[in-house]
Amino acid sequence: MLEKVGEFMGKLAKLVTAGAMVLFIMLSGCETGQENTERSAMISSNEPTLQAAGNEIVPARSIVVGFSQLGSESDWRRANTRSIQEAAKETGIQLILENAEQSQEKQFEAIRAFVKQKVDVIAIAPVVEKGWEPILREVKQVGIPVIITDRLVEVSDPSLYVSYIGSDFYEEGRMAGKYVMDKLLHAEGPIGIVELKGTEGSTPSLSRGKGFHDVIKQNPNLQVVESEYANFTVEQGNKVMRELLERRSKEIRVLFAHNDDMALGAIEAIEAYGLKPGKDIVIVSVDGTRKAFERMVAGNINSVVECNPLLGPYLMQAVKEMLDGRTLPKRIVTPERIFTEVTAHNELNNRMY
Ligand code: GZL
């Protein structure tokens, strides 16, 4: 008798467990389905609306990332945007990209829209370092994780973002400074240097400048005679360099441009002024775009420090790992090298941006 009862109880326990499992799946399936239906209606009309029909398991929905891109000011930036779009597509992540065209206010608006759309992750390429604390606190309150890419934000509370993926700009500036030190080691002083700076208050401009100055101050012959903002663009690089040449062409023997696009603009101005870029004026810049490599092969730029814009795969990998519950490193640094007119030829065809 007792055996019969035991057998019955065993069967009953299995039935109850199975029932509980089906109930759990159906409930979570419905909730996800309902949540998804609601979210997919808000995010984009073309996302397939997932219905939890009967006890069918609802397919896991794609991750949604809201990305606030700072602009489209340079070849580097456009390559950065393409990389993030392509990586999202390859990993099946739904990307909502908003281009702020250099406006921090527009970045804030985009981020508030992402919060309303209940995205899973917010990624930001911040145009400048300051002013991010309030908006990042708003995002933290609703529990959406933030990943900072490319440039950095200056905040008192590091918990306001999960991870920062970007270059070591200070080291890029140091590499540029070391190149100038070596190239002009035996040149007679004083050697006038002009500096074309990127966007005021942006991490690359602040840190590349500091790295460069920290190195060249070791040689008193090297003097930065003018340091002007040209906003990382070809047009401004051309305009500012033209003005510098009109003011002090006799003293200028070196140009340090915080990015290739400004260097390319400056080269146009130097040639228009009747001087030879790369010969009369030594030129070193940062990014490593194909156009800069072409100018290096032609002898118009003497050295380029690489700054990798292809951050898409790093970002999407970080998103997936974070949502899988893995802990991300606070700082993910992209590897970079320096090239000169001697090594440019071999590297030109490898350039992917
Ligand atoms: C660097 C990036 C800079 C590039 C410029 O990571 O923020 O902005 O050096 C770009 O070309 O405009």
PDB file of N, CA and C in Angstrom, residues 249-348:
ATOM      1  N   SER A 249      54.906  83.496 -41.204  1.00  0.00           N
ATOM      2  CA  SER A 249      55.420  82.388 -42.037  1.00  0.00           C
ATOM      3  C   SER A 249      56.916  82.164 -41.824  1.00  0.00           C
ATOM      4  N   LYS A 250      57.658  83.248 -41.549  1.00  0.00           N
ATOM      5  CA  LYS A 250      59.127  83.101 -41.431  1.00  0.00           C
ATOM      6  C   LYS A 250      59.524  82.186 -40.267  1.00  0.00           C
ATOM      7  N   GLU A 251      58.674  82.164 -39.201  1.00  0.00           N
ATOM      8  CA  GLU A 251      59.077  81.403 -38.000  1.00  0.00           C
ATOM      9  C   GLU A 251      58.596  79.952 -38.034  1.00  0.00           C
ATOM     10  N   ILE A 252      57.564  79.685 -38.885  1.00  0.00           N
ATOM     11  CA  ILE A 252      56.921  78.353 -38.791  1.00  0.00           C
ATOM     12  C   ILE A 252      57.755  77.284 -39.494  1.00  0.00           C
ATOM     13  N   ARG A 253      58.235  76.283 -38.701  1.00  0.00           N
ATOM     14  CA  ARG A 253      58.975  75.165 -39.298  1.00  0.00           C
ATOM     15  C   ARG A 253      58.313  73.831 -39.003  1.00  0.00           C
ATOM     16  N   VAL A 254      57.341  73.816 -38.074  1.00  0.00           N
ATOM     17  CA  VAL A 254      56.629  72.570 -37.737  1.00  0.00           C
ATOM     18  C   VAL A 254      55.138  72.871 -37.538  1.00  0.00           C
ATOM     19  N   LEU A 255      54.305  71.947 -38.055  1.00  0.00           N
ATOM     20  CA  LEU A 255      52.863  72.004 -37.780  1.00  0.00           C
ATOM     21  C   LEU A 255      52.487  70.722 -37.041  1.00  0.00           C
ATOM     22  N   PHE A 256      51.840  70.878 -35.866  1.00  0.00           N
ATOM     23  CA  PHE A 256      51.228  69.732 -35.183  1.00  0.00           C
ATOM     24  C   PHE A 256      49.718  69.904 -35.271  1.00  0.00           C
ATOM     25  N   ALA A 257      49.051  69.027 -36.051  1.00  0.00           N
ATOM     26  CA  ALA A 257      47.590  69.102 -36.205  1.00  0.00           C
ATOM     27  C   ALA A 257      46.952  67.981 -35.375  1.00  0.00           C
ATOM     28  N   HIS A 258      45.948  68.312 -34.580  1.00  0.00           N
ATOM     29  CA  HIS A 258      45.324  67.299 -33.718  1.00  0.00           C
ATOM     30  C   HIS A 258      44.552  66.254 -34.525  1.00  0.00           C
ATOM     31  N   ASN A 259      44.296  66.481 -35.795  1.00  0.00           N
ATOM     32  CA  ASN A 259      43.760  65.392 -36.628  1.00  0.00           C
ATOM     33  C   ASN A 259      44.132  65.586 -38.084  1.00  0.00           C
ATOM     34  N   ASP A 260      43.971  64.519 -38.869  1.00  0.00           N
ATOM     35  CA  ASP A 260      44.390  64.543 -40.283  1.00  0.00           C
ATOM     36  C   ASP A 260      43.609  65.571 -41.094  1.00  0.00           C
ATOM     37  N   ASP A 261      42.310  65.697 -40.843  1.00  0.00           N
ATOM     38  CA  ASP A 261      41.509  66.608 -41.671  1.00  0.00           C
ATOM     39  C   ASP A 261      42.028  68.043 -41.566  1.00  0.00           C
ATOM     40  N   MET A 262      42.394  68.464 -40.364  1.00  0.00           N
ATOM     41  CA  MET A 262      42.954  69.821 -40.225  1.00  0.00           C
ATOM     42  C   MET A 262      44.307  69.905 -40.930  1.00  0.00           C
ATOM     43  N   ALA A 263      45.085  68.820 -40.855  1.00  0.00           N
ATOM     44  CA  ALA A 263      46.392  68.806 -41.537  1.00  0.00           C
ATOM     45  C   ALA A 263      46.201  68.925 -43.046  1.00  0.00           C
ATOM     46  N   LEU A 264      45.200  68.222 -43.588  1.00  0.00           N
ATOM     47  CA  LEU A 264      44.935  68.264 -45.038  1.00  0.00           C
ATOM     48  C   LEU A 264      44.516  69.670 -45.459  1.00  0.00           C
ATOM     49  N   GLY A 265      43.719  70.324 -44.630  1.00  0.00           N
ATOM     50  CA  GLY A 265      43.328  71.711 -44.924  1.00  0.00           C
ATOM     51  C   GLY A 265      44.524  72.639 -44.862  1.00  0.00           C
ATOM     52  N   ALA A 266      45.373  72.422 -43.872  1.00  0.00           N
ATOM     53  CA  ALA A 266      46.571  73.259 -43.695  1.00  0.00           C
ATOM     54  C   ALA A 266      47.523  73.087 -44.880  1.00  0.00           C
ATOM     55  N   ILE A 267      47.627  71.867 -45.396  1.00  0.00           N
ATOM     56  CA  ILE A 267      48.507  71.609 -46.550  1.00  0.00           C
ATOM     57  C   ILE A 267      48.057  72.435 -47.749  1.00  0.00           C
ATOM     58  N   GLU A 268      46.739  72.534 -47.952  1.00  0.00           N
ATOM     59  CA  GLU A 268      46.218  73.359 -49.055  1.00  0.00           C
ATOM     60  C   GLU A 268      46.697  74.801 -48.879  1.00  0.00           C
ATOM     61  N   ALA A 269      46.629  75.298 -47.640  1.00  0.00           N
ATOM     62  CA  ALA A 269      47.029  76.698 -47.380  1.00  0.00           C
ATOM     63  C   ALA A 269      48.536  76.876 -47.570  1.00  0.00           C
ATOM     64  N   ILE A 270      49.319  75.890 -47.125  1.00  0.00           N
ATOM     65  CA  ILE A 270      50.782  75.976 -47.245  1.00  0.00           C
ATOM     66  C   ILE A 270      51.186  75.987 -48.725  1.00  0.00           C
ATOM     67  N   GLU A 271      50.565  75.125 -49.510  1.00  0.00           N
ATOM     68  CA  GLU A 271      50.875  75.079 -50.957  1.00  0.00           C
ATOM     69  C   GLU A 271      50.432  76.379 -51.628  1.00  0.00           C
ATOM     70  N   ALA A 272      49.262  76.891 -51.226  1.00  0.00           N
ATOM     71  CA  ALA A 272      48.765  78.154 -51.824  1.00  0.00           C
ATOM     72  C   ALA A 272      49.708  79.317 -51.473  1.00  0.00           C
ATOM     73  N   TYR A 273      50.389  79.179 -50.330  1.00  0.00           N
ATOM     74  CA  TYR A 273      51.297  80.250 -49.886  1.00  0.00           C
ATOM     75  C   TYR A 273      52.647  80.147 -50.601  1.00  0.00           C
ATOM     76  N   GLY A 274      52.852  79.026 -51.331  1.00  0.00           N
ATOM     77  CA  GLY A 274      54.093  78.858 -52.099  1.00  0.00           C
ATOM     78  C   GLY A 274      55.171  78.094 -51.360  1.00  0.00           C
ATOM     79  N   LEU A 275      54.797  77.439 -50.235  1.00  0.00           N
ATOM     80  CA  LEU A 275      55.779  76.635 -49.485  1.00  0.00           C
ATOM     81  C   LEU A 275      55.512  75.146 -49.729  1.00  0.00           C
ATOM     82  N   LYS A 276      56.536  74.325 -49.399  1.00  0.00           N
ATOM     83  CA  LYS A 276      56.398  72.877 -49.605  1.00  0.00           C
ATOM     84  C   LYS A 276      56.053  72.168 -48.277  1.00  0.00           C
ATOM     85  N   PRO A 277      54.803  71.665 -48.131  1.00  0.00           N
ATOM     86  CA  PRO A 277      54.454  70.916 -46.913  1.00  0.00           C
ATOM     87  C   PRO A 277      55.289  69.643 -46.841  1.00  0.00           C
ATOM     88  N   GLY A 278      55.790  69.333 -45.614  1.00  0.00           N
ATOM     89  CA  GLY A 278      56.623  68.143 -45.436  1.00  0.00           C
ATOM     90  C   GLY A 278      58.092  68.439 -45.668  1.00  0.00           C
ATOM     91  N   LYS A 279      58.388  69.575 -46.287  1.00  0.00           N
ATOM     92  CA  LYS A 279      59.785  69.966 -46.519  1.00  0.00           C
ATOM     93  C   LYS A 279      60.065  71.295 -45.808  1.00  0.00           C
ATOM     94  N   ASP A 280      59.447  72.401 -46.288  1.00  0.00           N
ATOM     95  CA  ASP A 280      59.637  73.705 -45.614  1.00  0.00           C
ATOM     96  C   ASP A 280      59.025  73.680 -44.210  1.00  0.00           C
ATOM     97  N   ILE A 281      57.907  72.938 -44.090  1.00  0.00           N
ATOM     98  CA  ILE A 281      57.243  72.819 -42.775  1.00  0.00           C
ATOM     99  C   ILE A 281      57.044  71.323 -42.487  1.00  0.00           C
ATOM    100  N   VAL A 282      57.659  70.849 -41.403  1.00  0.00           N
ATOM    101  CA  VAL A 282      57.454  69.453 -40.984  1.00  0.00           C
ATOM    102  C   VAL A 282      56.037  69.325 -40.432  1.00  0.00           C
ATOM    103  N   ILE A 283      55.316  68.287 -40.882  1.00  0.00           N
ATOM    104  CA  ILE A 283      53.904  68.133 -40.457  1.00  0.00           C
ATOM    105  C   ILE A 283      53.690  66.782 -39.781  1.00  0.00           C
ATOM    106  N   VAL A 284      53.113  66.841 -38.580  1.00  0.00           N
ATOM    107  CA  VAL A 284      52.719  65.610 -37.880  1.00  0.00           C
ATOM    108  C   VAL A 284      51.259  65.743 -37.465  1.00  0.00           C
ATOM    109  N   SER A 285      50.478  64.675 -37.708  1.00  0.00           N
ATOM    110  CA  SER A 285      49.051  64.742 -37.326  1.00  0.00           C
ATOM    111  C   SER A 285      48.607  63.414 -36.723  1.00  0.00           C
ATOM    112  N   VAL A 286      47.303  63.328 -36.426  1.00  0.00           N
ATOM    113  CA  VAL A 286      46.765  62.156 -35.720  1.00  0.00           C
ATOM    114  C   VAL A 286      45.494  61.683 -36.420  1.00  0.00           C
ATOM    115  N   ASP A 287      45.253  60.467 -36.489  1.00  0.00           N
ATOM    116  CA  ASP A 287      44.087  59.704 -36.975  1.00  0.00           C
ATOM    117  C   ASP A 287      44.543  58.518 -37.796  1.00  0.00           C
ATOM    118  N   GLY A 288      45.245  58.805 -38.943  1.00  0.00           N
ATOM    119  CA  GLY A 288      45.670  57.683 -39.793  1.00  0.00           C
ATOM    120  C   GLY A 288      44.681  57.392 -40.905  1.00  0.00           C
ATOM    121  N   THR A 289      44.034  58.431 -41.435  1.00  0.00           N
ATOM    122  CA  THR A 289      43.095  58.223 -42.549  1.00  0.00           C
ATOM    123  C   THR A 289      43.865  57.931 -43.836  1.00  0.00           C
ATOM    124  N   ARG A 290      43.158  57.321 -44.781  1.00  0.00           N
ATOM    125  CA  ARG A 290      43.783  56.974 -46.066  1.00  0.00           C
ATOM    126  C   ARG A 290      44.327  58.229 -46.755  1.00  0.00           C
ATOM    127  N   LYS A 291      43.547  59.310 -46.708  1.00  0.00           N
ATOM    128  CA  LYS A 291      43.994  60.556 -47.368  1.00  0.00           C
ATOM    129  C   LYS A 291      45.297  61.056 -46.753  1.00  0.00           C
ATOM    130  N   ALA A 292      45.433  60.922 -45.437  1.00  0.00           N
ATOM    131  CA  ALA A 292      46.683  61.364 -44.785  1.00  0.00           C
ATOM    132  C   ALA A 292      47.833  60.456 -45.210  1.00  0.00           C
ATOM    133  N   PHE A 293      47.557  59.160 -45.340  1.00  0.00           N
ATOM    134  CA  PHE A 293      48.613  58.240 -45.788  1.00  0.00           C
ATOM    135  C   PHE A 293      49.049  58.578 -47.213  1.00  0.00           C
ATOM    136  N   GLU A 294      48.082  58.938 -48.052  1.00  0.00           N
ATOM    137  CA  GLU A 294      48.440  59.316 -49.429  1.00  0.00           C
ATOM    138  C   GLU A 294      49.356  60.543 -49.431  1.00  0.00           C
ATOM    139  N   ARG A 295      49.069  61.489 -48.535  1.00  0.00           N
ATOM    140  CA  ARG A 295      49.918  62.692 -48.434  1.00  0.00           C
ATOM    141  C   ARG A 295      51.283  62.332 -47.837  1.00  0.00           C
ATOM    142  N   MET A 296      51.312  61.326 -46.971  1.00  0.00           N
ATOM    143  CA  MET A 296      52.616  60.894 -46.401  1.00  0.00           C
ATOM    144  C   MET A 296      53.461  60.231 -47.495  1.00  0.00           C
ATOM    145  N   VAL A 297      52.819  59.389 -48.290  1.00  0.00           N
ATOM    146  CA  VAL A 297      53.551  58.728 -49.389  1.00  0.00           C
ATOM    147  C   VAL A 297      54.091  59.786 -50.354  1.00  0.00           C
ATOM    148  N   ALA A 298      53.323  60.883 -50.531  1.00  0.00           N
ATOM    149  CA  ALA A 298      53.751  61.963 -51.451  1.00  0.00           C
ATOM    150  C   ALA A 298      54.784  62.886 -50.793  1.00  0.00           C
ATOM    151  N   GLY A 299      55.043  62.670 -49.473  1.00  0.00           N
ATOM    152  CA  GLY A 299      56.045  63.492 -48.780  1.00  0.00           C
ATOM    153  C   GLY A 299      55.506  64.811 -48.249  1.00  0.00           C
ATOM    154  N   ASN A 300      54.161  64.981 -48.223  1.00  0.00           N
ATOM    155  CA  ASN A 300      53.590  66.251 -47.727  1.00  0.00           C
ATOM    156  C   ASN A 300      53.277  66.208 -46.229  1.00  0.00           C
ATOM    157  N   ILE A 301      53.144  65.002 -45.686  1.00  0.00           N
ATOM    158  CA  ILE A 301      52.997  64.840 -44.225  1.00  0.00           C
ATOM    159  C   ILE A 301      54.143  63.929 -43.807  1.00  0.00           C
ATOM    160  N   ASN A 302      54.819  64.266 -42.704  1.00  0.00           N
ATOM    161  CA  ASN A 302      55.997  63.496 -42.290  1.00  0.00           C
ATOM    162  C   ASN A 302      55.655  62.344 -41.350  1.00  0.00           C
ATOM    163  N   SER A 303      54.611  62.521 -40.531  1.00  0.00           N
ATOM    164  CA  SER A 303      54.257  61.427 -39.618  1.00  0.00           C
ATOM    165  C   SER A 303      52.787  61.520 -39.215  1.00  0.00           C
ATOM    166  N   VAL A 304      52.168  60.344 -39.054  1.00  0.00           N
ATOM    167  CA  VAL A 304      50.771  60.295 -38.595  1.00  0.00           C
ATOM    168  C   VAL A 304      50.680  59.297 -37.445  1.00  0.00           C
ATOM    169  N   VAL A 305      50.077  59.728 -36.351  1.00  0.00           N
ATOM    170  CA  VAL A 305      49.825  58.833 -35.213  1.00  0.00           C
ATOM    171  C   VAL A 305      48.415  58.263 -35.405  1.00  0.00           C
ATOM    172  N   GLU A 306      48.322  56.950 -35.345  1.00  0.00           N
ATOM    173  CA  GLU A 306      47.025  56.298 -35.597  1.00  0.00           C
ATOM    174  C   GLU A 306      46.070  56.510 -34.428  1.00  0.00           C
ATOM    175  N   CYS A 307      44.796  56.781 -34.750  1.00  0.00           N
ATOM    176  CA  CYS A 307      43.730  56.827 -33.740  1.00  0.00           C
ATOM    177  C   CYS A 307      42.588  56.012 -34.334  1.00  0.00           C
ATOM    178  N   ASN A 308      42.311  54.874 -33.732  1.00  0.00           N
ATOM    179  CA  ASN A 308      41.421  53.893 -34.343  1.00  0.00           C
ATOM    180  C   ASN A 308      39.939  54.263 -34.214  1.00  0.00           C
ATOM    181  N   PRO A 309      39.231  54.534 -35.348  1.00  0.00           N
ATOM    182  CA  PRO A 309      37.795  54.871 -35.271  1.00  0.00           C
ATOM    183  C   PRO A 309      36.918  53.628 -35.292  1.00  0.00           C
ATOM    184  N   LEU A 310      37.516  52.455 -35.558  1.00  0.00           N
ATOM    185  CA  LEU A 310      36.706  51.245 -35.784  1.00  0.00           C
ATOM    186  C   LEU A 310      36.303  50.639 -34.438  1.00  0.00           C
ATOM    187  N   LEU A 311      35.487  51.402 -33.695  1.00  0.00           N
ATOM    188  CA  LEU A 311      35.110  51.003 -32.331  1.00  0.00           C
ATOM    189  C   LEU A 311      33.848  50.139 -32.310  1.00  0.00           C
ATOM    190  N   GLY A 312      33.192  49.969 -33.451  1.00  0.00           N
ATOM    191  CA  GLY A 312      31.923  49.228 -33.484  1.00  0.00           C
ATOM    192  C   GLY A 312      32.000  47.844 -32.855  1.00  0.00           C
ATOM    193  N   PRO A 313      32.946  46.993 -33.299  1.00  0.00           N
ATOM    194  CA  PRO A 313      33.016  45.643 -32.717  1.00  0.00           C
ATOM    195  C   PRO A 313      33.262  45.655 -31.207  1.00  0.00           C
ATOM    196  N   TYR A 314      34.121  46.599 -30.752  1.00  0.00           N
ATOM    197  CA  TYR A 314      34.388  46.688 -29.305  1.00  0.00           C
ATOM    198  C   TYR A 314      33.087  47.020 -28.558  1.00  0.00           C
ATOM    199  N   LEU A 315      32.316  47.976 -29.115  1.00  0.00           N
ATOM    200  CA  LEU A 315      31.095  48.432 -28.438  1.00  0.00           C
ATOM    201  C   LEU A 315      30.056  47.321 -28.376  1.00  0.00           C
ATOM    202  N   MET A 316      29.843  46.656 -29.501  1.00  0.00           N
ATOM    203  CA  MET A 316      28.784  45.637 -29.516  1.00  0.00           C
ATOM    204  C   MET A 316      29.157  44.436 -28.635  1.00  0.00           C
ATOM    205  N   GLN A 317      30.431  44.100 -28.630  1.00  0.00           N
ATOM    206  CA  GLN A 317      30.894  43.017 -27.752  1.00  0.00           C
ATOM    207  C   GLN A 317      30.658  43.387 -26.291  1.00  0.00           C
ATOM    208  N   ALA A 318      30.953  44.631 -25.966  1.00  0.00           N
ATOM    209  CA  ALA A 318      30.762  45.094 -24.576  1.00  0.00           C
ATOM    210  C   ALA A 318      29.282  45.073 -24.205  1.00  0.00           C
ATOM    211  N   VAL A 319      28.412  45.474 -25.132  1.00  0.00           N
ATOM    212  CA  VAL A 319      26.958  45.471 -24.869  1.00  0.00           C
ATOM    213  C   VAL A 319      26.489  44.048 -24.558  1.00  0.00           C
ATOM    214  N   LYS A 320      26.891  43.118 -25.408  1.00  0.00           N
ATOM    215  CA  LYS A 320      26.440  41.725 -25.237  1.00  0.00           C
ATOM    216  C   LYS A 320      26.960  41.151 -23.929  1.00  0.00           C
ATOM    217  N   GLU A 321      28.237  41.382 -23.639  1.00  0.00           N
ATOM    218  CA  GLU A 321      28.801  40.824 -22.407  1.00  0.00           C
ATOM    219  C   GLU A 321      28.124  41.441 -21.190  1.00  0.00           C
ATOM    220  N   MET A 322      27.878  42.737 -21.240  1.00  0.00           N
ATOM    221  CA  MET A 322      27.250  43.404 -20.084  1.00  0.00           C
ATOM    222  C   MET A 322      25.845  42.843 -19.860  1.00  0.00           C
ATOM    223  N   LEU A 323      25.075  42.684 -20.932  1.00  0.00           N
ATOM    224  CA  LEU A 323      23.697  42.187 -20.789  1.00  0.00           C
ATOM    225  C   LEU A 323      23.664  40.696 -20.460  1.00  0.00           C
ATOM    226  N   ASP A 324      24.801  40.016 -20.714  1.00  0.00           N
ATOM    227  CA  ASP A 324      24.899  38.620 -20.268  1.00  0.00           C
ATOM    228  C   ASP A 324      25.305  38.530 -18.796  1.00  0.00           C
ATOM    229  N   GLY A 325      25.437  39.707 -18.166  1.00  0.00           N
ATOM    230  CA  GLY A 325      25.756  39.718 -16.740  1.00  0.00           C
ATOM    231  C   GLY A 325      27.237  39.706 -16.426  1.00  0.00           C
ATOM    232  N   ARG A 326      28.079  39.867 -17.494  1.00  0.00           N
ATOM    233  CA  ARG A 326      29.534  39.860 -17.232  1.00  0.00           C
ATOM    234  C   ARG A 326      29.954  41.273 -16.783  1.00  0.00           C
ATOM    235  N   THR A 327      31.050  41.339 -16.007  1.00  0.00           N
ATOM    236  CA  THR A 327      31.546  42.653 -15.577  1.00  0.00           C
ATOM    237  C   THR A 327      32.496  43.204 -16.638  1.00  0.00           C
ATOM    238  N   LEU A 328      32.284  44.436 -17.072  1.00  0.00           N
ATOM    239  CA  LEU A 328      33.160  45.044 -18.084  1.00  0.00           C
ATOM    240  C   LEU A 328      34.302  45.780 -17.403  1.00  0.00           C
ATOM    241  N   PRO A 329      35.476  45.850 -18.055  1.00  0.00           N
ATOM    242  CA  PRO A 329      36.539  46.716 -17.522  1.00  0.00           C
ATOM    243  C   PRO A 329      36.060  48.166 -17.622  1.00  0.00           C
ATOM    244  N   LYS A 330      36.481  48.997 -16.680  1.00  0.00           N
ATOM    245  CA  LYS A 330      36.046  50.402 -16.669  1.00  0.00           C
ATOM    246  C   LYS A 330      36.601  51.127 -17.893  1.00  0.00           C
ATOM    247  N   ARG A 331      37.778  50.615 -18.384  1.00  0.00           N
ATOM    248  CA  ARG A 331      38.468  51.336 -19.452  1.00  0.00           C
ATOM    249  C   ARG A 331      38.884  50.311 -20.495  1.00  0.00           C
ATOM    250  N   ILE A 332      38.435  50.464 -21.748  1.00  0.00           N
ATOM    251  CA  ILE A 332      38.859  49.574 -22.829  1.00  0.00           C
ATOM    252  C   ILE A 332      39.638  50.433 -23.820  1.00  0.00           C
ATOM    253  N   VAL A 333      40.962  50.222 -23.913  1.00  0.00           N
ATOM    254  CA  VAL A 333      41.814  51.079 -24.744  1.00  0.00           C
ATOM    255  C   VAL A 333      42.063  50.403 -26.087  1.00  0.00           C
ATOM    256  N   THR A 334      41.907  51.167 -27.166  1.00  0.00           N
ATOM    257  CA  THR A 334      42.138  50.584 -28.500  1.00  0.00           C
ATOM    258  C   THR A 334      43.621  50.716 -28.849  1.00  0.00           C
ATOM    259  N   PRO A 335      44.235  49.667 -29.410  1.00  0.00           N
ATOM    260  CA  PRO A 335      45.676  49.684 -29.714  1.00  0.00           C
ATOM    261  C   PRO A 335      46.000  50.606 -30.901  1.00  0.00           C
ATOM    262  N   GLU A 336      47.131  51.342 -30.819  1.00  0.00           N
ATOM    263  CA  GLU A 336      47.469  52.278 -31.901  1.00  0.00           C
ATOM    264  C   GLU A 336      48.964  52.377 -32.141  1.00  0.00           C
ATOM    265  N   ARG A 337      49.342  52.833 -33.373  1.00  0.00           N
ATOM    266  CA  ARG A 337      50.764  52.903 -33.756  1.00  0.00           C
ATOM    267  C   ARG A 337      51.070  54.263 -34.383  1.00  0.00           C
ATOM    268  N   ILE A 338      52.362  54.530 -34.598  1.00  0.00           N
ATOM    269  CA  ILE A 338      52.747  55.746 -35.307  1.00  0.00           C
ATOM    270  C   ILE A 338      53.355  55.341 -36.640  1.00  0.00           C
ATOM    271  N   PHE A 339      53.115  56.158 -37.702  1.00  0.00           N
ATOM    272  CA  PHE A 339      53.678  55.885 -39.030  1.00  0.00           C
ATOM    273  C   PHE A 339      54.443  57.116 -39.503  1.00  0.00           C
ATOM    274  N   THR A 340      55.425  56.891 -40.363  1.00  0.00           N
ATOM    275  CA  THR A 340      56.192  58.028 -40.901  1.00  0.00           C
ATOM    276  C   THR A 340      56.240  57.915 -42.423  1.00  0.00           C
ATOM    277  N   GLU A 341      56.858  58.939 -43.038  1.00  0.00           N
ATOM    278  CA  GLU A 341      56.960  58.902 -44.516  1.00  0.00           C
ATOM    279  C   GLU A 341      57.764  57.687 -44.969  1.00  0.00           C
ATOM    280  N   VAL A 342      58.520  57.086 -44.051  1.00  0.00           N
ATOM    281  CA  VAL A 342      59.310  55.894 -44.426  1.00  0.00           C
ATOM    282  C   VAL A 342      58.433  54.645 -44.452  1.00  0.00           C
ATOM    283  N   THR A 343      57.489  54.552 -43.527  1.00  0.00           N
ATOM    284  CA  THR A 343      56.693  53.311 -43.396  1.00  0.00           C
ATOM    285  C   THR A 343      55.327  53.419 -44.076  1.00  0.00           C
ATOM    286  N   ALA A 344      54.965  54.625 -44.515  1.00  0.00           N
ATOM    287  CA  ALA A 344      53.590  54.848 -45.009  1.00  0.00           C
ATOM    288  C   ALA A 344      53.260  53.971 -46.217  1.00  0.00           C
ATOM    289  N   HIS A 345      54.222  53.816 -47.117  1.00  0.00           N
ATOM    290  CA  HIS A 345      53.962  53.108 -48.376  1.00  0.00           C
ATOM    291  C   HIS A 345      53.450  51.692 -48.126  1.00  0.00           C
ATOM    292  N   ASN A 346      54.111  51.000 -47.195  1.00  0.00           N
ATOM    293  CA  ASN A 346      53.733  49.600 -46.919  1.00  0.00           C
ATOM    294  C   ASN A 346      52.359  49.501 -46.269  1.00  0.00           C
ATOM    295  N   GLU A 347      51.958  50.555 -45.561  1.00  0.00           N
ATOM    296  CA  GLU A 347      50.709  50.490 -44.784  1.00  0.00           C
ATOM    297  C   GLU A 347      49.511  50.996 -45.577  1.00  0.00           C
ATOM    298  N   LEU A 348      49.777  51.820 -46.630  1.00  0.00           N
ATOM    299  CA  LEU A 348      48.674  52.533 -47.319  1.00  0.00           C
ATOM    300  C   LEU A 348      47.516  51.614 -47.676  1.00  0.00           C
TER     301      LEU A 348
END
